[in-house]
Amino acid sequence: MEHEPLHPLISQKIHWQPDLSFRPFNYTAAPIIENMGSTAGTSSVVKPSPPAFVGAPMEKSSKASLIKELVALGLLKAVAAPFERVKLLLQNQKDIIKSGRLHKPYNGILHCFATTIRNEGIFSLWRGYTAMTMVHVSATVIRFGIFQYTKNLDDTQWSYTRVVVSSYVASAATQFLVYPFLYAATRMATDVKTIGSNTGDRQFNGMIDVFRKTLKSDGIVGLYRGFNITLGELVMMGALSKGLNPWKQHYSYILRNNFLSRHMVDFGFWISGNMATYPLDTVSRRMMMTSGSGTVKYKSTVHAIGQITKTEGVKTFYNGAGAEILACAANRATLLLMIYVADVIRDAKEKQY
């Protein structure tokens, strides 16, 4: 036993790491509570959770590890980007039709793919990729900074309440900082080039143009339209995670010797969390679409939910959910492939020595 490596294989320890999601608040650093007593107010030693290297802990908290994580994150986002754009097109097609840039609704995921490729070209599926990558890269860097700070607090005694509050404050602050990039990514992805228009006939000519036009028409508030509901989404995701994690850990332990089955279970829990909060994501995106549009703005989040339900029905809150699942599947499949290749390379190096 004394000759066993200090760190197990990435594939052996990935199952307990926080899930990667397309929602940026899931990239924030959440503390791990060790030996937490059941009595309220019990103090405990709080240790930060290590930053995830595409779903697995980084071997060292160093700049080199951070760079590797960011490169891997960019690759994962590149693979999932086409599905992400189709998801946003389906999710916001009602507003795109109102703007006159889309003549009729899409008839599903395949029709959306085909229409987009026919009208804009295959590379248009990555429209908004840069801004979306900026969301997750920025959140990852912020999370890394939080980790670097909190890792020095191993001997600090924190109450359970302080742990929870500090975790959510850190997550909300991160969400606030990256939200303008999320807004820009959404507006670029839903900026459809109409049939027969010229190549440059778009509402926005890039991320900077999104910021410039939105600030001119709506001010800074326009960049944060829909932000409040994302905080609710954050709380809901945290509650779901707390409730589902014991079951997830139970099944992961049972399947600890079956790599593929364990990750299928992880994927199932991952999708469950995303689908439970998906309606809130829809409301946030729909509110983003009203910035700079010249249309009547929703008075509040509640007003937005009421108006969408009244005019379009409850089903519309899940428009694009199928594409979201495919995006998650593409992300997970690429992640597993990267883990497998990393383990093969590492084993090959070990055999050389």
Coordinates of C-alpha atoms in Angstrom, one line a residue:
M1 CA 0.0 0.0 0.0
E2 CA 2.9 2.3 0.7
H3 CA 3.9 2.3 -2.9
E4 CA 0.5 3.3 -4.2
P5 CA 0.4 6.7 -6.0
L6 CA -0.7 9.7 -3.9
H7 CA -3.4 10.6 -6.4
P8 CA -5.6 7.9 -8.0
L9 CA -6.4 7.9 -11.7
I10 CA -8.5 10.8 -12.9
S11 CA -11.1 8.3 -14.0
Q12 CA -11.3 6.8 -10.5
K13 CA -12.0 10.1 -8.8
I14 CA -14.1 12.1 -11.3
H15 CA -17.4 10.7 -10.0
W16 CA -17.5 12.8 -6.9
Q17 CA -16.5 16.1 -8.6
P18 CA -19.1 18.8 -9.2
D19 CA -20.8 18.4 -12.6
L20 CA -19.9 20.7 -15.4
S21 CA -22.9 22.4 -16.8
F22 CA -23.6 25.0 -19.5
R23 CA -24.8 27.3 -16.8
P24 CA -21.9 29.4 -15.5
F25 CA -22.8 29.5 -11.8
N26 CA -22.0 25.8 -11.7
Y27 CA -18.3 26.7 -12.2
T28 CA -18.0 28.5 -8.9
A29 CA -16.0 27.2 -5.9
A30 CA -18.2 25.6 -3.3
P31 CA -16.6 24.6 0.1
I32 CA -16.5 21.0 1.3
I33 CA -17.8 20.7 4.8
E34 CA -15.9 18.0 6.8
N35 CA -17.3 16.4 10.0
M36 CA -20.3 18.7 10.0
G37 CA -22.3 18.0 13.1
S38 CA -26.1 17.6 13.0
T39 CA -26.7 20.2 15.6
A40 CA -27.3 23.7 14.4
G41 CA -24.4 26.1 15.0
T42 CA -21.8 23.3 15.2
S43 CA -18.5 24.5 14.0
S44 CA -16.5 22.6 11.4
V45 CA -13.3 22.8 9.5
V46 CA -14.1 24.1 6.0
K47 CA -11.9 23.1 3.0
P48 CA -12.4 24.4 -0.5
S49 CA -13.3 22.0 -3.2
P50 CA -10.5 21.6 -5.7
P51 CA -11.0 23.2 -9.1
A52 CA -12.3 20.7 -11.6
F53 CA -10.2 19.8 -14.6
V54 CA -13.1 19.2 -17.0
G55 CA -14.9 17.3 -14.2
A56 CA -11.8 16.0 -12.3
P57 CA -9.7 17.6 -9.6
M58 CA -6.5 19.3 -10.7
E59 CA -3.4 17.5 -9.6
K60 CA -1.8 20.8 -8.5
S61 CA -3.3 24.2 -7.9
S62 CA -0.9 26.0 -10.2
K63 CA -1.1 28.3 -13.2
A64 CA 0.0 25.4 -15.5
S65 CA -3.0 23.3 -14.2
L66 CA -5.3 26.3 -14.8
I67 CA -4.1 26.7 -18.4
K68 CA -4.7 23.0 -19.0
E69 CA -8.2 23.3 -17.6
L70 CA -9.0 26.3 -19.7
V71 CA -7.7 24.5 -22.9
A72 CA -9.8 21.4 -22.1
L73 CA -12.8 23.6 -21.3
G74 CA -12.5 25.4 -24.7
L75 CA -12.4 22.0 -26.4
L76 CA -15.5 20.8 -24.6
K77 CA -17.4 24.0 -25.5
A78 CA -16.3 23.8 -29.1
V79 CA -17.8 20.3 -29.4
A80 CA -21.1 21.3 -27.7
A81 CA -21.4 24.7 -29.4
P82 CA -23.6 23.6 -32.4
F83 CA -26.1 21.9 -30.1
E84 CA -26.0 25.0 -27.8
R85 CA -26.8 27.3 -30.6
V86 CA -29.7 25.1 -31.8
K87 CA -31.0 25.0 -28.2
L88 CA -31.0 28.8 -28.0
L89 CA -32.7 29.2 -31.4
L90 CA -35.5 26.8 -30.4
Q91 CA -35.7 28.3 -26.9
N92 CA -36.1 31.8 -28.2
Q93 CA -37.8 31.3 -31.6
K94 CA -40.9 33.2 -30.6
D95 CA -38.9 36.3 -30.1
I96 CA -36.9 35.8 -33.2
I97 CA -40.2 35.5 -35.2
K98 CA -41.5 38.7 -33.6
S99 CA -38.3 40.5 -34.7
G100 CA -39.0 39.5 -38.3
R101 CA -35.8 37.5 -38.7
L102 CA -37.5 34.2 -38.8
H103 CA -40.7 33.6 -40.9
K104 CA -42.0 30.4 -39.2
P105 CA -41.2 28.2 -36.2
Y106 CA -38.7 25.4 -36.5
N107 CA -40.1 21.9 -36.7
G108 CA -37.6 20.3 -34.3
I109 CA -33.9 19.9 -33.7
L110 CA -33.1 18.4 -37.2
H111 CA -35.1 21.1 -39.0
C112 CA -33.3 23.8 -37.0
F113 CA -29.9 22.4 -37.9
A114 CA -30.8 22.0 -41.6
T115 CA -32.4 25.5 -41.8
T116 CA -29.4 27.2 -40.1
I117 CA -26.8 25.4 -42.3
R118 CA -28.8 26.1 -45.4
N119 CA -29.3 29.8 -44.7
E120 CA -26.0 30.7 -42.9
G121 CA -23.5 27.9 -43.6
I122 CA -22.2 25.1 -41.3
F123 CA -19.7 27.4 -39.5
S124 CA -22.6 29.5 -38.3
L125 CA -23.4 26.8 -35.8
W126 CA -20.5 28.1 -33.8
R127 CA -21.9 31.7 -33.7
G128 CA -21.7 33.0 -30.2
Y129 CA -19.0 30.4 -29.3
T130 CA -16.4 33.0 -28.4
A131 CA -18.7 34.9 -26.0
M132 CA -20.0 31.6 -24.4
T133 CA -16.4 30.4 -23.9
M134 CA -15.6 33.8 -22.3
V135 CA -18.4 33.0 -19.8
H136 CA -16.9 29.8 -18.7
V137 CA -13.3 30.8 -18.9
S138 CA -14.0 33.9 -16.8
A139 CA -16.0 31.8 -14.2
T140 CA -13.2 29.2 -14.1
V141 CA -10.5 31.9 -13.5
I142 CA -12.6 33.5 -10.8
R143 CA -13.2 30.1 -9.2
F144 CA -9.5 29.4 -9.3
G145 CA -8.9 32.6 -7.5
I146 CA -11.4 31.8 -4.8
F147 CA -9.8 28.3 -4.4
Q148 CA -6.4 29.9 -4.0
Y149 CA -7.7 32.1 -1.3
T150 CA -9.9 29.6 0.6
K151 CA -7.2 26.9 0.6
N152 CA -5.4 28.9 3.2
L153 CA -8.4 28.7 5.5
D154 CA -8.0 25.0 6.4
D155 CA -7.7 25.8 10.1
T156 CA -10.6 28.3 10.1
Q157 CA -13.6 27.3 12.1
W158 CA -16.8 28.2 10.3
S159 CA -20.4 27.6 11.2
Y160 CA -22.7 25.8 8.8
T161 CA -24.6 29.0 8.1
R162 CA -21.5 30.9 7.3
V163 CA -20.4 28.2 4.9
V164 CA -23.7 28.2 3.0
V165 CA -24.0 32.0 2.9
S166 CA -20.4 32.4 1.7
S167 CA -20.8 29.7 -0.9
Y168 CA -23.9 31.3 -2.4
V169 CA -22.4 34.8 -2.2
A170 CA -19.3 33.7 -4.1
S171 CA -21.5 32.0 -6.7
A172 CA -23.8 35.0 -7.1
A173 CA -20.8 37.4 -7.4
T174 CA -19.3 35.1 -10.1
Q175 CA -22.6 35.0 -12.0
F176 CA -22.8 38.8 -11.8
L177 CA -19.4 39.3 -13.3
V178 CA -19.9 36.8 -16.2
Y179 CA -23.5 37.6 -17.0
P180 CA -22.8 40.3 -19.7
F181 CA -20.8 37.7 -21.7
L182 CA -23.7 35.2 -21.3
Y183 CA -26.1 37.9 -22.6
A184 CA -23.8 38.6 -25.6
A185 CA -23.6 34.8 -26.3
T186 CA -27.3 34.5 -26.3
R187 CA -27.9 37.5 -28.5
M188 CA -25.3 36.4 -31.1
A189 CA -26.5 32.8 -31.2
T190 CA -30.1 34.0 -31.8
D191 CA -29.1 36.6 -34.4
V192 CA -30.5 34.8 -37.4
K193 CA -29.6 35.8 -41.0
T194 CA -32.8 35.8 -42.9
I195 CA -33.3 34.0 -46.2
G196 CA -32.0 36.1 -49.2
S197 CA -30.2 38.6 -47.1
N198 CA -26.6 39.6 -47.7
T199 CA -23.7 38.0 -45.7
G200 CA -23.3 41.0 -43.4
D201 CA -27.1 41.5 -42.8
R202 CA -27.2 40.7 -39.1
Q203 CA -28.3 42.7 -36.1
F204 CA -24.9 42.3 -34.4
N205 CA -21.4 42.1 -36.0
G206 CA -19.7 40.6 -33.0
M207 CA -19.6 40.6 -29.2
I208 CA -18.3 44.2 -28.9
D209 CA -21.1 45.3 -31.2
V210 CA -23.7 43.6 -28.9
F211 CA -22.3 45.5 -25.9
R212 CA -22.2 48.8 -27.8
K213 CA -25.7 48.6 -29.2
T214 CA -27.3 47.4 -25.9
L215 CA -25.6 50.1 -23.8
K216 CA -26.7 52.7 -26.3
S217 CA -30.4 51.6 -26.3
D218 CA -30.9 50.3 -22.8
G219 CA -27.8 51.2 -20.7
I220 CA -26.1 48.9 -18.3
V221 CA -29.5 47.5 -17.3
G222 CA -29.8 45.9 -20.7
L223 CA -26.8 43.7 -20.1
Y224 CA -28.3 42.3 -16.9
R225 CA -31.9 41.8 -18.0
G226 CA -33.0 38.4 -16.7
F227 CA -30.2 38.3 -14.1
N228 CA -32.6 38.0 -11.1
I229 CA -34.1 34.7 -12.3
T230 CA -30.6 33.2 -12.6
L231 CA -30.1 33.7 -8.9
G232 CA -33.3 31.7 -8.3
E233 CA -31.9 29.1 -10.7
L234 CA -28.7 29.1 -8.6
V235 CA -30.6 28.5 -5.4
M236 CA -32.7 25.8 -7.0
M237 CA -29.7 24.0 -8.4
G238 CA -28.0 24.1 -5.0
A239 CA -31.1 22.6 -3.3
L240 CA -31.4 19.9 -5.9
S241 CA -27.7 19.1 -5.6
K242 CA -28.0 18.7 -1.9
G243 CA -31.0 16.4 -2.2
L244 CA -29.7 14.3 -5.1
N245 CA -26.0 14.0 -4.1
P246 CA -26.5 11.3 -1.5
W247 CA -28.3 9.1 -4.1
K248 CA -25.7 9.9 -6.7
Q249 CA -22.9 9.0 -4.4
H250 CA -24.7 5.8 -3.4
Y251 CA -25.0 4.5 -6.9
S252 CA -21.6 5.7 -7.9
Y253 CA -20.2 3.7 -5.0
I254 CA -22.1 0.6 -6.1
L255 CA -20.8 1.0 -9.6
R256 CA -17.3 2.1 -8.6
N257 CA -15.7 -0.8 -10.6
N258 CA -17.8 -0.1 -13.7
F259 CA -16.4 3.0 -15.4
L260 CA -19.1 3.4 -18.1
S261 CA -22.1 2.6 -15.8
R262 CA -20.9 5.0 -13.2
H263 CA -20.7 7.8 -15.7
M264 CA -24.1 6.9 -17.1
V265 CA -25.5 7.4 -13.6
D266 CA -23.7 10.7 -13.3
F267 CA -25.1 11.8 -16.6
G268 CA -28.6 10.9 -15.5
F269 CA -28.3 13.0 -12.4
W270 CA -26.7 15.8 -14.5
I271 CA -29.6 15.9 -16.9
S272 CA -32.2 15.7 -14.1
G273 CA -30.7 18.9 -12.5
N274 CA -30.6 20.7 -15.9
M275 CA -34.2 19.8 -16.8
A276 CA -35.5 20.8 -13.4
T277 CA -34.1 24.3 -13.7
Y278 CA -34.5 24.6 -17.5
P279 CA -37.8 26.7 -17.3
L280 CA -35.9 29.3 -15.3
D281 CA -33.2 29.4 -17.9
T282 CA -35.8 29.9 -20.6
V283 CA -37.3 32.9 -18.7
S284 CA -33.8 34.4 -18.3
R285 CA -33.1 34.0 -22.0
R286 CA -36.4 35.4 -23.1
M287 CA -35.9 38.5 -20.9
M288 CA -32.5 38.9 -22.5
M289 CA -34.1 39.0 -25.9
T290 CA -36.1 42.1 -25.1
S291 CA -33.0 44.3 -24.6
G292 CA -32.7 46.8 -27.4
S293 CA -35.6 45.2 -29.3
G294 CA -37.9 48.2 -29.0
T295 CA -40.7 46.0 -27.7
V296 CA -42.4 46.3 -24.4
K297 CA -40.1 45.0 -21.6
Y298 CA -41.4 42.6 -19.0
K299 CA -42.0 44.5 -15.8
S300 CA -40.5 41.8 -13.7
T301 CA -39.6 38.1 -13.6
V302 CA -43.1 37.2 -12.4
H303 CA -44.6 39.3 -15.1
A304 CA -42.4 37.6 -17.7
I305 CA -43.5 34.1 -16.5
G306 CA -47.1 35.1 -16.5
Q307 CA -47.0 36.7 -20.0
I308 CA -45.2 33.7 -21.5
T309 CA -47.5 31.2 -19.9
K310 CA -50.6 33.2 -20.9
T311 CA -49.6 33.7 -24.6
E312 CA -47.6 30.5 -25.3
G313 CA -48.5 27.9 -22.7
V314 CA -46.4 26.0 -20.2
K315 CA -44.8 23.8 -22.9
T316 CA -42.8 26.7 -24.3
F317 CA -40.7 26.7 -21.2
Y318 CA -39.1 23.5 -22.4
N319 CA -38.4 24.6 -26.0
G320 CA -34.9 23.5 -26.9
A321 CA -34.7 21.0 -24.0
G322 CA -33.9 18.1 -26.4
A323 CA -30.9 20.1 -27.9
E324 CA -29.8 20.8 -24.3
I325 CA -29.7 17.1 -23.6
L326 CA -27.7 16.5 -26.8
A327 CA -25.3 19.2 -25.9
C328 CA -24.8 17.6 -22.4
A329 CA -24.3 14.2 -24.1
A330 CA -21.7 15.6 -26.5
N331 CA -19.9 17.3 -23.6
R332 CA -19.9 14.1 -21.5
A333 CA -18.8 11.9 -24.4
T334 CA -15.9 14.3 -25.2
L335 CA -15.0 14.4 -21.5
L336 CA -14.8 10.6 -21.2
L337 CA -12.7 10.4 -24.3
M338 CA -10.3 13.0 -22.9
I339 CA -10.1 11.1 -19.6
Y340 CA -9.4 7.8 -21.5
V341 CA -6.7 9.4 -23.6
A342 CA -5.1 11.1 -20.5
D343 CA -5.0 7.7 -18.7
V344 CA -3.5 5.9 -21.7
I345 CA -0.8 8.6 -22.0
R346 CA 0.0 8.5 -18.3
D347 CA 0.2 4.7 -18.3
A348 CA 2.5 4.8 -21.3
K349 CA 4.8 7.2 -19.5
E350 CA 4.8 5.1 -16.3
K351 CA 5.9 2.0 -18.3
Q352 CA 8.8 3.9 -19.8
Y353 CA 10.1 4.3 -16.2

